[in-house]
Amino acid sequence: MSRNQNITDVLMVGATGSIGQLAVRAAQRHGLRPRALVRDMRRAEQLLPGVELVQGDLEDPASLGQAVSGVDAIVLTHGSGGDSRSDARAHVDYGGVRNILQALDGARPRVALMTSIYATRSDIPGATPWKRRSERLLRASGLPYTIVRPGWFDHAAPTQRRLVLEQGGTADGGIARDQIAETLVRSLLTGTALGKSFELIATEGEEPSDWAELFGALKSDESGSVDGVLDPADLPVEAEPRAVRADLDAVRSLNGSGG
Ligand SMILES: NC(=O)c1ccc[n+]([C@@H]2O[C@H](COP(=O)([O-])OP(=O)(O)OC[C@H]3O[C@@H](n4cnc5c(N)ncnc54)[C@H](OP(=O)(O)O)[C@@H]3O)[C@@H](O)[C@H]2O)c1
């Protein structure tokens, strides 16, 4: 068990999901107190017995105040995978991050955000920029963060436990779900993970033993930039839709860091 004396209460967003449930358990293993944001209390009671539950919907900003109240950290693993609406990624993957940041109302918890290994890949069929845009909101918020872009769930063999953290958006490969959850929670507890964004896959070998070294080998994102340190420059903010630019301005002003 590891324990960071500054972090105890952790809001888990997406806690009923396949990664979120594992992230809740990882948080407990590390001596943290998870609080799960859930839509369906009865279902969540079954999936997460004994865990503090707070009802809310990422698409309903007014429902999020109680969930974020007083937390030291937030882990976001939500996703719109089960949602058939054509604009679900905008509303849930992206809008969920925006609404959580706005609900914070000036509080400054540490944040770990899970997006995807393809977050910056415009060449992948069906790719949308919504996860990348959600990352940009978090960077613009000025909150202390780590952004984890996992590779393909379930595409790592049981012997592939060596974690590979890459930057630049060109990595590809699989990763076990429990290792994604562990990495998210470790990032909250490890100083060298602060202000970093990386792709996460696993290859043949042993699990990491020195997380400070693992995160420490990465480059930090540039202060003031909305992108990850080696992200491609193919989504200029100036060319973004007006509403996306307005969201960036809004999260910057929440933090008092200007427009
Ligand atoms: N599959 C892959 O190989 C892969 C690789 C990299 C990244 N990803 C990304 O990983 C994410 C999926 O992770 P997962 O498997 O853990 O997802 P999941 O099992 O589908 O869980 C999604 C979570 O988000 C919650 N959620 C959705 N809409 C919500 C809303 N409006 N308000 C509150 N909570 C909401 C769900 O709550 P409910 O239980 O109430 O529905 C659930 O807890 C996707 O975004 C995907 O793009 C996937």
PDB file of C-alpha atoms and ligand atoms in Angstrom:
ATOM      1  CA  MET A   1       0.000   0.000   0.000  1.00  0.00           C
ATOM      2  CA  SER A   2       1.219   3.496  -0.789  1.00  0.00           C
ATOM      3  CA  ARG A   3      -0.240   6.642   0.645  1.00  0.00           C
ATOM      4  CA  ASN A   4       0.097  10.299  -0.211  1.00  0.00           C
ATOM      5  CA  GLN A   5      -0.763  12.345   2.834  1.00  0.00           C
ATOM      6  CA  ASN A   6      -2.348  15.058   0.658  1.00  0.00           C
ATOM      7  CA  ILE A   7      -4.789  12.747  -1.060  1.00  0.00           C
ATOM      8  CA  THR A   8      -7.491  10.801   0.738  1.00  0.00           C
ATOM      9  CA  ASP A   9     -10.899  11.394  -0.837  1.00  0.00           C
ATOM     10  CA  VAL A  10     -11.038  10.572  -4.531  1.00  0.00           C
ATOM     11  CA  LEU A  11     -14.010  11.047  -6.821  1.00  0.00           C
ATOM     12  CA  MET A  12     -14.241   8.234  -9.339  1.00  0.00           C
ATOM     13  CA  VAL A  13     -16.066   9.270 -12.528  1.00  0.00           C
ATOM     14  CA  GLY A  14     -17.088   6.252 -14.613  1.00  0.00           C
ATOM     15  CA  ALA A  15     -16.796   4.080 -11.500  1.00  0.00           C
ATOM     16  CA  THR A  16     -19.314   1.505 -12.726  1.00  0.00           C
ATOM     17  CA  GLY A  17     -17.407   0.984 -15.974  1.00  0.00           C
ATOM     18  CA  SER A  18     -14.919  -1.769 -16.791  1.00  0.00           C
ATOM     19  CA  ILE A  19     -11.917   0.385 -15.902  1.00  0.00           C
ATOM     20  CA  GLY A  20     -13.686   2.436 -13.257  1.00  0.00           C
ATOM     21  CA  GLN A  21     -14.529  -0.577 -11.087  1.00  0.00           C
ATOM     22  CA  LEU A  22     -10.874  -1.608 -11.149  1.00  0.00           C
ATOM     23  CA  ALA A  23      -9.802   1.960 -10.408  1.00  0.00           C
ATOM     24  CA  VAL A  24     -12.053   2.010  -7.340  1.00  0.00           C
ATOM     25  CA  ARG A  25     -10.380  -1.165  -6.090  1.00  0.00           C
ATOM     26  CA  ALA A  26      -6.928   0.216  -6.869  1.00  0.00           C
ATOM     27  CA  ALA A  27      -7.752   3.361  -4.887  1.00  0.00           C
ATOM     28  CA  GLN A  28      -8.849   1.260  -1.932  1.00  0.00           C
ATOM     29  CA  ARG A  29      -5.692  -0.843  -2.152  1.00  0.00           C
ATOM     30  CA  HIS A  30      -3.640   2.338  -1.860  1.00  0.00           C
ATOM     31  CA  GLY A  31      -5.493   3.470   1.238  1.00  0.00           C
ATOM     32  CA  LEU A  32      -7.601   6.112  -0.502  1.00  0.00           C
ATOM     33  CA  ARG A  33     -11.301   6.708   0.078  1.00  0.00           C
ATOM     34  CA  PRO A  34     -13.131   6.455  -3.270  1.00  0.00           C
ATOM     35  CA  ARG A  35     -16.421   8.211  -3.873  1.00  0.00           C
ATOM     36  CA  ALA A  36     -18.240   6.982  -6.975  1.00  0.00           C
ATOM     37  CA  LEU A  37     -20.309   9.223  -9.240  1.00  0.00           C
ATOM     38  CA  VAL A  38     -23.109   6.981 -10.501  1.00  0.00           C
ATOM     39  CA  ARG A  39     -26.263   7.323 -12.522  1.00  0.00           C
ATOM     40  CA  ASP A  40     -28.129   4.281 -11.204  1.00  0.00           C
ATOM     41  CA  MET A  41     -27.780   3.865  -7.437  1.00  0.00           C
ATOM     42  CA  ARG A  42     -29.253   0.362  -7.273  1.00  0.00           C
ATOM     43  CA  ARG A  43     -26.982  -0.973  -9.996  1.00  0.00           C
ATOM     44  CA  ALA A  44     -23.978   0.735  -8.428  1.00  0.00           C
ATOM     45  CA  GLU A  45     -24.726  -0.747  -4.980  1.00  0.00           C
ATOM     46  CA  GLN A  46     -24.371  -4.174  -6.551  1.00  0.00           C
ATOM     47  CA  LEU A  47     -21.227  -3.378  -8.530  1.00  0.00           C
ATOM     48  CA  LEU A  48     -19.471  -1.378  -5.827  1.00  0.00           C
ATOM     49  CA  PRO A  49     -20.539  -2.739  -2.434  1.00  0.00           C
ATOM     50  CA  GLY A  50     -19.411  -0.637   0.489  1.00  0.00           C
ATOM     51  CA  VAL A  51     -18.256   2.264  -1.693  1.00  0.00           C
ATOM     52  CA  GLU A  52     -19.596   5.776  -1.095  1.00  0.00           C
ATOM     53  CA  LEU A  53     -21.986   6.554  -3.951  1.00  0.00           C
ATOM     54  CA  VAL A  54     -23.168   9.937  -5.148  1.00  0.00           C
ATOM     55  CA  GLN A  55     -25.853  10.151  -7.769  1.00  0.00           C
ATOM     56  CA  GLY A  56     -25.240  12.410 -10.739  1.00  0.00           C
ATOM     57  CA  ASP A  57     -25.133  12.579 -14.504  1.00  0.00           C
ATOM     58  CA  LEU A  58     -22.204  14.048 -16.408  1.00  0.00           C
ATOM     59  CA  GLU A  59     -24.638  15.676 -18.804  1.00  0.00           C
ATOM     60  CA  ASP A  60     -26.439  17.474 -15.990  1.00  0.00           C
ATOM     61  CA  PRO A  61     -24.050  20.053 -14.515  1.00  0.00           C
ATOM     62  CA  ALA A  62     -26.402  20.813 -11.634  1.00  0.00           C
ATOM     63  CA  SER A  63     -26.132  17.196 -10.448  1.00  0.00           C
ATOM     64  CA  LEU A  64     -22.345  17.239  -9.981  1.00  0.00           C
ATOM     65  CA  GLY A  65     -21.792  19.636  -7.080  1.00  0.00           C
ATOM     66  CA  GLN A  66     -22.169  17.073  -4.298  1.00  0.00           C
ATOM     67  CA  ALA A  67     -19.912  14.593  -6.084  1.00  0.00           C
ATOM     68  CA  VAL A  68     -16.969  16.984  -6.370  1.00  0.00           C
ATOM     69  CA  SER A  69     -17.418  18.591  -2.974  1.00  0.00           C
ATOM     70  CA  GLY A  70     -14.317  18.307  -0.799  1.00  0.00           C
ATOM     71  CA  VAL A  71     -12.420  15.739  -2.851  1.00  0.00           C
ATOM     72  CA  ASP A  72      -8.631  15.754  -2.963  1.00  0.00           C
ATOM     73  CA  ALA A  73      -8.445  14.054  -6.337  1.00  0.00           C
ATOM     74  CA  ILE A  74     -10.553  12.890  -9.264  1.00  0.00           C
ATOM     75  CA  VAL A  75     -10.095   9.880 -11.554  1.00  0.00           C
ATOM     76  CA  LEU A  76     -12.041  10.105 -14.814  1.00  0.00           C
ATOM     77  CA  THR A  77     -12.623   6.865 -16.736  1.00  0.00           C
ATOM     78  CA  HIS A  78     -16.086   7.610 -18.118  1.00  0.00           C
ATOM     79  CA  GLY A  79     -16.945   6.955 -21.740  1.00  0.00           C
ATOM     80  CA  SER A  80     -19.834   6.949 -24.177  1.00  0.00           C
ATOM     81  CA  GLY A  81     -19.216   3.436 -25.508  1.00  0.00           C
ATOM     82  CA  GLY A  82     -22.716   2.208 -24.673  1.00  0.00           C
ATOM     83  CA  ASP A  83     -24.401   5.328 -26.028  1.00  0.00           C
ATOM     84  CA  SER A  84     -25.757   5.148 -29.590  1.00  0.00           C
ATOM     85  CA  ARG A  85     -26.270   8.890 -30.109  1.00  0.00           C
ATOM     86  CA  SER A  86     -24.066  10.236 -32.907  1.00  0.00           C
ATOM     87  CA  ASP A  87     -22.943  13.105 -30.695  1.00  0.00           C
ATOM     88  CA  ALA A  88     -22.397  11.035 -27.540  1.00  0.00           C
ATOM     89  CA  ARG A  89     -18.650  11.597 -27.493  1.00  0.00           C
ATOM     90  CA  ALA A  90     -19.162  15.344 -27.505  1.00  0.00           C
ATOM     91  CA  HIS A  91     -21.749  15.174 -24.739  1.00  0.00           C
ATOM     92  CA  VAL A  92     -20.181  12.511 -22.507  1.00  0.00           C
ATOM     93  CA  ASP A  93     -16.452  12.033 -23.205  1.00  0.00           C
ATOM     94  CA  TYR A  94     -15.851  15.766 -23.661  1.00  0.00           C
ATOM     95  CA  GLY A  95     -18.853  17.417 -22.010  1.00  0.00           C
ATOM     96  CA  GLY A  96     -18.375  15.272 -18.920  1.00  0.00           C
ATOM     97  CA  VAL A  97     -14.884  16.662 -18.345  1.00  0.00           C
ATOM     98  CA  ARG A  98     -16.081  20.217 -18.962  1.00  0.00           C
ATOM     99  CA  ASN A  99     -18.976  19.843 -16.534  1.00  0.00           C
ATOM    100  CA  ILE A 100     -16.832  18.297 -13.793  1.00  0.00           C
ATOM    101  CA  LEU A 101     -14.260  21.096 -14.124  1.00  0.00           C
ATOM    102  CA  GLN A 102     -16.968  23.709 -13.927  1.00  0.00           C
ATOM    103  CA  ALA A 103     -18.597  22.028 -10.924  1.00  0.00           C
ATOM    104  CA  LEU A 104     -15.314  22.365  -9.021  1.00  0.00           C
ATOM    105  CA  ASP A 105     -15.991  26.059  -8.653  1.00  0.00           C
ATOM    106  CA  GLY A 106     -12.405  26.998  -7.881  1.00  0.00           C
ATOM    107  CA  ALA A 107     -11.368  23.883  -5.921  1.00  0.00           C
ATOM    108  CA  ARG A 108      -8.067  22.371  -7.085  1.00  0.00           C
ATOM    109  CA  PRO A 109      -7.991  18.591  -6.749  1.00  0.00           C
ATOM    110  CA  ARG A 110      -5.379  16.451  -8.450  1.00  0.00           C
ATOM    111  CA  VAL A 111      -6.865  14.867 -11.594  1.00  0.00           C
ATOM    112  CA  ALA A 112      -6.101  11.668 -13.500  1.00  0.00           C
ATOM    113  CA  LEU A 113      -7.889  11.525 -16.856  1.00  0.00           C
ATOM    114  CA  MET A 114      -8.102   8.403 -19.013  1.00  0.00           C
ATOM    115  CA  THR A 115      -8.552   9.103 -22.717  1.00  0.00           C
ATOM    116  CA  SER A 116      -7.282   6.822 -25.489  1.00  0.00           C
ATOM    117  CA  ILE A 117      -4.109   5.857 -27.325  1.00  0.00           C
ATOM    118  CA  TYR A 118      -5.744   7.335 -30.418  1.00  0.00           C
ATOM    119  CA  ALA A 119      -6.672  10.648 -28.778  1.00  0.00           C
ATOM    120  CA  THR A 120      -4.463  12.625 -31.167  1.00  0.00           C
ATOM    121  CA  ARG A 121      -4.770  10.365 -34.228  1.00  0.00           C
ATOM    122  CA  SER A 122      -6.830  12.010 -36.968  1.00  0.00           C
ATOM    123  CA  ASP A 123      -5.810   9.243 -39.422  1.00  0.00           C
ATOM    124  CA  ILE A 124      -7.723   6.459 -37.635  1.00  0.00           C
ATOM    125  CA  PRO A 125     -11.086   5.652 -39.291  1.00  0.00           C
ATOM    126  CA  GLY A 126     -13.938   6.928 -37.163  1.00  0.00           C
ATOM    127  CA  ALA A 127     -11.619   9.030 -35.004  1.00  0.00           C
ATOM    128  CA  THR A 128     -13.063  12.168 -33.486  1.00  0.00           C
ATOM    129  CA  PRO A 129     -11.194  14.914 -31.646  1.00  0.00           C
ATOM    130  CA  TRP A 130     -13.464  14.872 -28.593  1.00  0.00           C
ATOM    131  CA  LYS A 131     -11.104  13.064 -26.251  1.00  0.00           C
ATOM    132  CA  ARG A 132      -8.257  15.328 -27.319  1.00  0.00           C
ATOM    133  CA  ARG A 133     -10.487  18.300 -26.678  1.00  0.00           C
ATOM    134  CA  SER A 134     -11.309  16.953 -23.213  1.00  0.00           C
ATOM    135  CA  GLU A 135      -7.573  16.711 -22.501  1.00  0.00           C
ATOM    136  CA  ARG A 136      -7.170  20.317 -23.614  1.00  0.00           C
ATOM    137  CA  LEU A 137      -9.811  21.467 -21.157  1.00  0.00           C
ATOM    138  CA  LEU A 138      -7.986  19.769 -18.309  1.00  0.00           C
ATOM    139  CA  ARG A 139      -4.638  21.319 -19.255  1.00  0.00           C
ATOM    140  CA  ALA A 140      -6.259  24.738 -19.648  1.00  0.00           C
ATOM    141  CA  SER A 141      -7.883  24.425 -16.236  1.00  0.00           C
ATOM    142  CA  GLY A 142      -4.525  24.782 -14.534  1.00  0.00           C
ATOM    143  CA  LEU A 143      -5.315  21.882 -12.201  1.00  0.00           C
ATOM    144  CA  PRO A 144      -2.572  19.412 -11.318  1.00  0.00           C
ATOM    145  CA  TYR A 145      -3.114  16.527 -13.708  1.00  0.00           C
ATOM    146  CA  THR A 146      -1.910  13.374 -15.412  1.00  0.00           C
ATOM    147  CA  ILE A 147      -3.424  12.189 -18.697  1.00  0.00           C
ATOM    148  CA  VAL A 148      -3.263   8.469 -19.449  1.00  0.00           C
ATOM    149  CA  ARG A 149      -3.992   7.296 -23.001  1.00  0.00           C
ATOM    150  CA  PRO A 150      -4.354   3.520 -22.800  1.00  0.00           C
ATOM    151  CA  GLY A 151      -3.973   1.127 -25.703  1.00  0.00           C
ATOM    152  CA  TRP A 152      -6.334  -1.691 -26.559  1.00  0.00           C
ATOM    153  CA  PHE A 153      -8.040  -3.258 -23.580  1.00  0.00           C
ATOM    154  CA  ASP A 154      -7.632  -7.058 -23.407  1.00  0.00           C
ATOM    155  CA  HIS A 155      -5.012  -7.130 -26.156  1.00  0.00           C
ATOM    156  CA  ALA A 156      -2.087  -7.886 -23.843  1.00  0.00           C
ATOM    157  CA  ALA A 157      -1.062 -11.471 -23.044  1.00  0.00           C
ATOM    158  CA  PRO A 158      -0.854 -12.372 -19.329  1.00  0.00           C
ATOM    159  CA  THR A 159       2.946 -12.291 -19.566  1.00  0.00           C
ATOM    160  CA  GLN A 160       2.909  -8.739 -20.969  1.00  0.00           C
ATOM    161  CA  ARG A 161       3.084  -6.787 -17.726  1.00  0.00           C
ATOM    162  CA  ARG A 162       5.971  -4.431 -18.462  1.00  0.00           C
ATOM    163  CA  LEU A 163       4.479  -0.989 -18.919  1.00  0.00           C
ATOM    164  CA  VAL A 164       5.589   1.155 -21.828  1.00  0.00           C
ATOM    165  CA  LEU A 165       4.797   4.852 -21.555  1.00  0.00           C
ATOM    166  CA  GLU A 166       5.217   6.801 -24.777  1.00  0.00           C
ATOM    167  CA  GLN A 167       4.599  10.309 -26.026  1.00  0.00           C
ATOM    168  CA  GLY A 168       3.940  11.682 -29.488  1.00  0.00           C
ATOM    169  CA  GLY A 169       0.794   9.736 -30.340  1.00  0.00           C
ATOM    170  CA  THR A 170       2.350   7.018 -32.482  1.00  0.00           C
ATOM    171  CA  ALA A 171       2.353   4.088 -30.006  1.00  0.00           C
ATOM    172  CA  ASP A 172       0.045   1.143 -30.585  1.00  0.00           C
ATOM    173  CA  GLY A 173      -0.623  -2.028 -28.597  1.00  0.00           C
ATOM    174  CA  GLY A 174      -2.583  -3.613 -25.797  1.00  0.00           C
ATOM    175  CA  ILE A 175      -2.773  -3.228 -22.046  1.00  0.00           C
ATOM    176  CA  ALA A 176      -4.574  -5.103 -19.282  1.00  0.00           C
ATOM    177  CA  ARG A 177      -7.452  -3.255 -17.691  1.00  0.00           C
ATOM    178  CA  ASP A 178      -6.112  -3.659 -14.155  1.00  0.00           C
ATOM    179  CA  GLN A 179      -2.847  -2.013 -15.194  1.00  0.00           C
ATOM    180  CA  ILE A 180      -4.701   0.993 -16.592  1.00  0.00           C
ATOM    181  CA  ALA A 181      -6.509   1.367 -13.273  1.00  0.00           C
ATOM    182  CA  GLU A 182      -3.301   0.982 -11.282  1.00  0.00           C
ATOM    183  CA  THR A 183      -1.496   3.547 -13.451  1.00  0.00           C
ATOM    184  CA  LEU A 184      -4.272   6.103 -12.985  1.00  0.00           C
ATOM    185  CA  VAL A 185      -4.196   5.762  -9.204  1.00  0.00           C
ATOM    186  CA  ARG A 186      -0.394   5.678  -9.054  1.00  0.00           C
ATOM    187  CA  SER A 187      -0.304   8.898 -11.059  1.00  0.00           C
ATOM    188  CA  LEU A 188      -2.214  10.660  -8.275  1.00  0.00           C
ATOM    189  CA  LEU A 189       0.308   9.477  -5.716  1.00  0.00           C
ATOM    190  CA  THR A 190       3.545  10.048  -7.622  1.00  0.00           C
ATOM    191  CA  GLY A 191       5.040  13.511  -7.969  1.00  0.00           C
ATOM    192  CA  THR A 192       6.879  12.734 -11.198  1.00  0.00           C
ATOM    193  CA  ALA A 193       3.551  12.076 -12.963  1.00  0.00           C
ATOM    194  CA  LEU A 194       2.421  15.655 -12.526  1.00  0.00           C
ATOM    195  CA  GLY A 195       1.740  17.605 -15.729  1.00  0.00           C
ATOM    196  CA  LYS A 196       2.387  14.643 -18.003  1.00  0.00           C
ATOM    197  CA  SER A 197       0.408  13.039 -20.839  1.00  0.00           C
ATOM    198  CA  PHE A 198       1.329   9.672 -22.276  1.00  0.00           C
ATOM    199  CA  GLU A 199       0.232   6.634 -24.219  1.00  0.00           C
ATOM    200  CA  LEU A 200       0.206   3.413 -22.189  1.00  0.00           C
ATOM    201  CA  ILE A 201       0.785  -0.113 -23.509  1.00  0.00           C
ATOM    202  CA  ALA A 202       2.368  -3.265 -22.123  1.00  0.00           C
ATOM    203  CA  THR A 203       5.016  -5.608 -23.490  1.00  0.00           C
ATOM    204  CA  GLU A 204       6.577  -8.873 -22.369  1.00  0.00           C
ATOM    205  CA  GLY A 205       8.063  -8.599 -18.906  1.00  0.00           C
ATOM    206  CA  GLU A 206       7.473  -7.759 -15.274  1.00  0.00           C
ATOM    207  CA  GLU A 207       5.261  -5.128 -13.685  1.00  0.00           C
ATOM    208  CA  PRO A 208       6.952  -1.866 -12.740  1.00  0.00           C
ATOM    209  CA  SER A 209       8.464  -1.574  -9.278  1.00  0.00           C
ATOM    210  CA  ASP A 210       9.583   2.061  -9.386  1.00  0.00           C
ATOM    211  CA  TRP A 211       6.707   4.289 -10.420  1.00  0.00           C
ATOM    212  CA  ALA A 212       8.583   7.525  -9.744  1.00  0.00           C
ATOM    213  CA  GLU A 213      11.214   6.446 -12.252  1.00  0.00           C
ATOM    214  CA  LEU A 214       8.632   5.257 -14.767  1.00  0.00           C
ATOM    215  CA  PHE A 215       6.753   8.566 -14.789  1.00  0.00           C
ATOM    216  CA  GLY A 216       9.964  10.529 -14.257  1.00  0.00           C
ATOM    217  CA  ALA A 217      11.394   9.443 -17.614  1.00  0.00           C
ATOM    218  CA  LEU A 218       8.599  11.283 -19.443  1.00  0.00           C
ATOM    219  CA  LYS A 219       8.667  14.844 -20.711  1.00  0.00           C
ATOM    220  CA  SER A 220       6.341  17.321 -19.009  1.00  0.00           C
ATOM    221  CA  ASP A 221       3.693  19.106 -21.005  1.00  0.00           C
ATOM    222  CA  GLU A 222       4.662  22.672 -21.792  1.00  0.00           C
ATOM    223  CA  SER A 223       3.272  25.152 -19.336  1.00  0.00           C
ATOM    224  CA  GLY A 224       0.462  27.149 -20.936  1.00  0.00           C
ATOM    225  CA  SER A 225       0.008  24.765 -23.854  1.00  0.00           C
ATOM    226  CA  VAL A 226      -3.313  23.008 -24.302  1.00  0.00           C
ATOM    227  CA  ASP A 227      -1.615  20.046 -25.979  1.00  0.00           C
ATOM    228  CA  GLY A 228       0.536  17.216 -24.737  1.00  0.00           C
ATOM    229  CA  VAL A 229       4.258  17.817 -25.092  1.00  0.00           C
ATOM    230  CA  LEU A 230       4.812  15.905 -28.335  1.00  0.00           C
ATOM    231  CA  ASP A 231       1.298  16.021 -29.748  1.00  0.00           C
ATOM    232  CA  PRO A 232       0.905  16.708 -33.469  1.00  0.00           C
ATOM    233  CA  ALA A 233       0.082  20.322 -34.337  1.00  0.00           C
ATOM    234  CA  ASP A 234      -2.885  19.373 -36.505  1.00  0.00           C
ATOM    235  CA  LEU A 235      -5.780  20.721 -34.466  1.00  0.00           C
ATOM    236  CA  PRO A 236      -5.189  24.469 -34.138  1.00  0.00           C
ATOM    237  CA  VAL A 237      -7.265  26.053 -31.403  1.00  0.00           C
ATOM    238  CA  GLU A 238      -8.014  29.050 -33.666  1.00  0.00           C
ATOM    239  CA  ALA A 239      -9.780  26.729 -36.114  1.00  0.00           C
ATOM    240  CA  GLU A 240     -11.837  24.966 -33.456  1.00  0.00           C
ATOM    241  CA  PRO A 241     -15.621  25.442 -33.266  1.00  0.00           C
ATOM    242  CA  ARG A 242     -16.680  28.540 -31.391  1.00  0.00           C
ATOM    243  CA  ALA A 243     -18.274  26.516 -28.577  1.00  0.00           C
ATOM    244  CA  VAL A 244     -15.040  24.576 -27.992  1.00  0.00           C
ATOM    245  CA  ARG A 245     -13.027  27.776 -27.790  1.00  0.00           C
ATOM    246  CA  ALA A 246     -15.597  29.230 -25.404  1.00  0.00           C
ATOM    247  CA  ASP A 247     -15.256  26.165 -23.155  1.00  0.00           C
ATOM    248  CA  LEU A 248     -11.479  26.610 -23.074  1.00  0.00           C
ATOM    249  CA  ASP A 249     -11.886  30.255 -22.106  1.00  0.00           C
ATOM    250  CA  ALA A 250     -14.402  29.308 -19.437  1.00  0.00           C
ATOM    251  CA  VAL A 251     -12.167  26.732 -17.735  1.00  0.00           C
ATOM    252  CA  ARG A 252      -9.211  29.128 -17.854  1.00  0.00           C
ATOM    253  CA  SER A 253     -11.223  31.798 -16.120  1.00  0.00           C
ATOM    254  CA  LEU A 254     -12.444  29.339 -13.462  1.00  0.00           C
ATOM    255  CA  ASN A 255      -8.841  28.935 -12.490  1.00  0.00           C
ATOM    256  CA  GLY A 256      -8.166  32.643 -12.655  1.00  0.00           C
ATOM    257  CA  SER A 257      -5.525  32.009 -15.314  1.00  0.00           C
ATOM    258  CA  GLY A 258      -7.031  34.430 -17.794  1.00  0.00           C
ATOM    259  CA  GLY A 259      -8.672  33.985 -21.193  1.00  0.00           C
TER     260      GLY A 259
HETATM  261  N1  LIG B   1     -11.745  -0.558 -25.630  1.00  0.00           N
HETATM  262  C1  LIG B   1     -10.500  -0.153 -25.781  1.00  0.00           C
HETATM  263  O1  LIG B   1      -9.609  -0.895 -26.215  1.00  0.00           O
HETATM  264  C2  LIG B   1     -10.149   1.258 -25.387  1.00  0.00           C
HETATM  265  C3  LIG B   1      -8.827   1.693 -25.494  1.00  0.00           C
HETATM  266  C4  LIG B   1      -8.496   2.990 -25.073  1.00  0.00           C
HETATM  267  C5  LIG B   1      -9.489   3.814 -24.557  1.00  0.00           C
HETATM  268  N2  LIG B   1     -10.777   3.358 -24.476  1.00  0.00           N
HETATM  269  C6  LIG B   1     -11.792   4.269 -23.923  1.00  0.00           C
HETATM  270  O2  LIG B   1     -12.201   3.755 -22.681  1.00  0.00           O
HETATM  271  C7  LIG B   1     -13.535   4.152 -22.433  1.00  0.00           C
HETATM  272  C8  LIG B   1     -14.302   2.955 -21.988  1.00  0.00           C
HETATM  273  O3  LIG B   1     -13.841   2.547 -20.713  1.00  0.00           O
HETATM  274  P1  LIG B   1     -14.693   1.436 -19.959  1.00  0.00           P
HETATM  275  O4  LIG B   1     -14.579   0.133 -20.663  1.00  0.00           O
HETATM  276  O5  LIG B   1     -14.360   1.527 -18.524  1.00  0.00           O
HETATM  277  O6  LIG B   1     -16.160   2.024 -20.222  1.00  0.00           O
HETATM  278  P2  LIG B   1     -17.552   1.462 -19.789  1.00  0.00           P
HETATM  279  O7  LIG B   1     -17.421   0.122 -19.148  1.00  0.00           O
HETATM  280  O8  LIG B   1     -18.475   1.627 -20.967  1.00  0.00           O
HETATM  281  O9  LIG B   1     -17.960   2.506 -18.656  1.00  0.00           O
HETATM  282  C9  LIG B   1     -18.297   3.818 -18.959  1.00  0.00           C
HETATM  283  C10 LIG B   1     -18.557   4.530 -17.659  1.00  0.00           C
HETATM  284  O10 LIG B   1     -18.951   5.873 -17.943  1.00  0.00           O
HETATM  285  C11 LIG B   1     -20.159   6.114 -17.241  1.00  0.00           C
HETATM  286  N3  LIG B   1     -20.982   7.114 -17.906  1.00  0.00           N
HETATM  287  C12 LIG B   1     -21.345   7.153 -19.207  1.00  0.00           C
HETATM  288  N4  LIG B   1     -22.149   8.213 -19.419  1.00  0.00           N
HETATM  289  C13 LIG B   1     -22.303   8.839 -18.215  1.00  0.00           C
HETATM  290  C14 LIG B   1     -23.008   9.986 -17.785  1.00  0.00           C
HETATM  291  N5  LIG B   1     -23.768  10.719 -18.623  1.00  0.00           N
HETATM  292  N6  LIG B   1     -22.929  10.342 -16.486  1.00  0.00           N
HETATM  293  C15 LIG B   1     -22.190   9.612 -15.602  1.00  0.00           C
HETATM  294  N7  LIG B   1     -21.493   8.517 -15.953  1.00  0.00           N
HETATM  295  C16 LIG B   1     -21.547   8.133 -17.250  1.00  0.00           C
HETATM  296  C17 LIG B   1     -20.866   4.774 -17.211  1.00  0.00           C
HETATM  297  O11 LIG B   1     -21.896   4.800 -16.238  1.00  0.00           O
HETATM  298  P3  LIG B   1     -23.163   3.760 -16.326  1.00  0.00           P
HETATM  299  O12 LIG B   1     -22.689   2.508 -15.622  1.00  0.00           O
HETATM  300  O13 LIG B   1     -24.226   4.496 -15.606  1.00  0.00           O
HETATM  301  O14 LIG B   1     -23.448   3.544 -17.786  1.00  0.00           O
HETATM  302  C18 LIG B   1     -19.694   3.893 -16.860  1.00  0.00           C
HETATM  303  O15 LIG B   1     -19.400   3.984 -15.488  1.00  0.00           O
HETATM  304  C19 LIG B   1     -14.115   4.674 -23.732  1.00  0.00           C
HETATM  305  O16 LIG B   1     -14.259   6.081 -23.620  1.00  0.00           O
HETATM  306  C20 LIG B   1     -13.067   4.310 -24.757  1.00  0.00           C
HETATM  307  O17 LIG B   1     -12.962   5.260 -25.773  1.00  0.00           O
HETATM  308  C21 LIG B   1     -11.123   2.114 -24.869  1.00  0.00           C
END
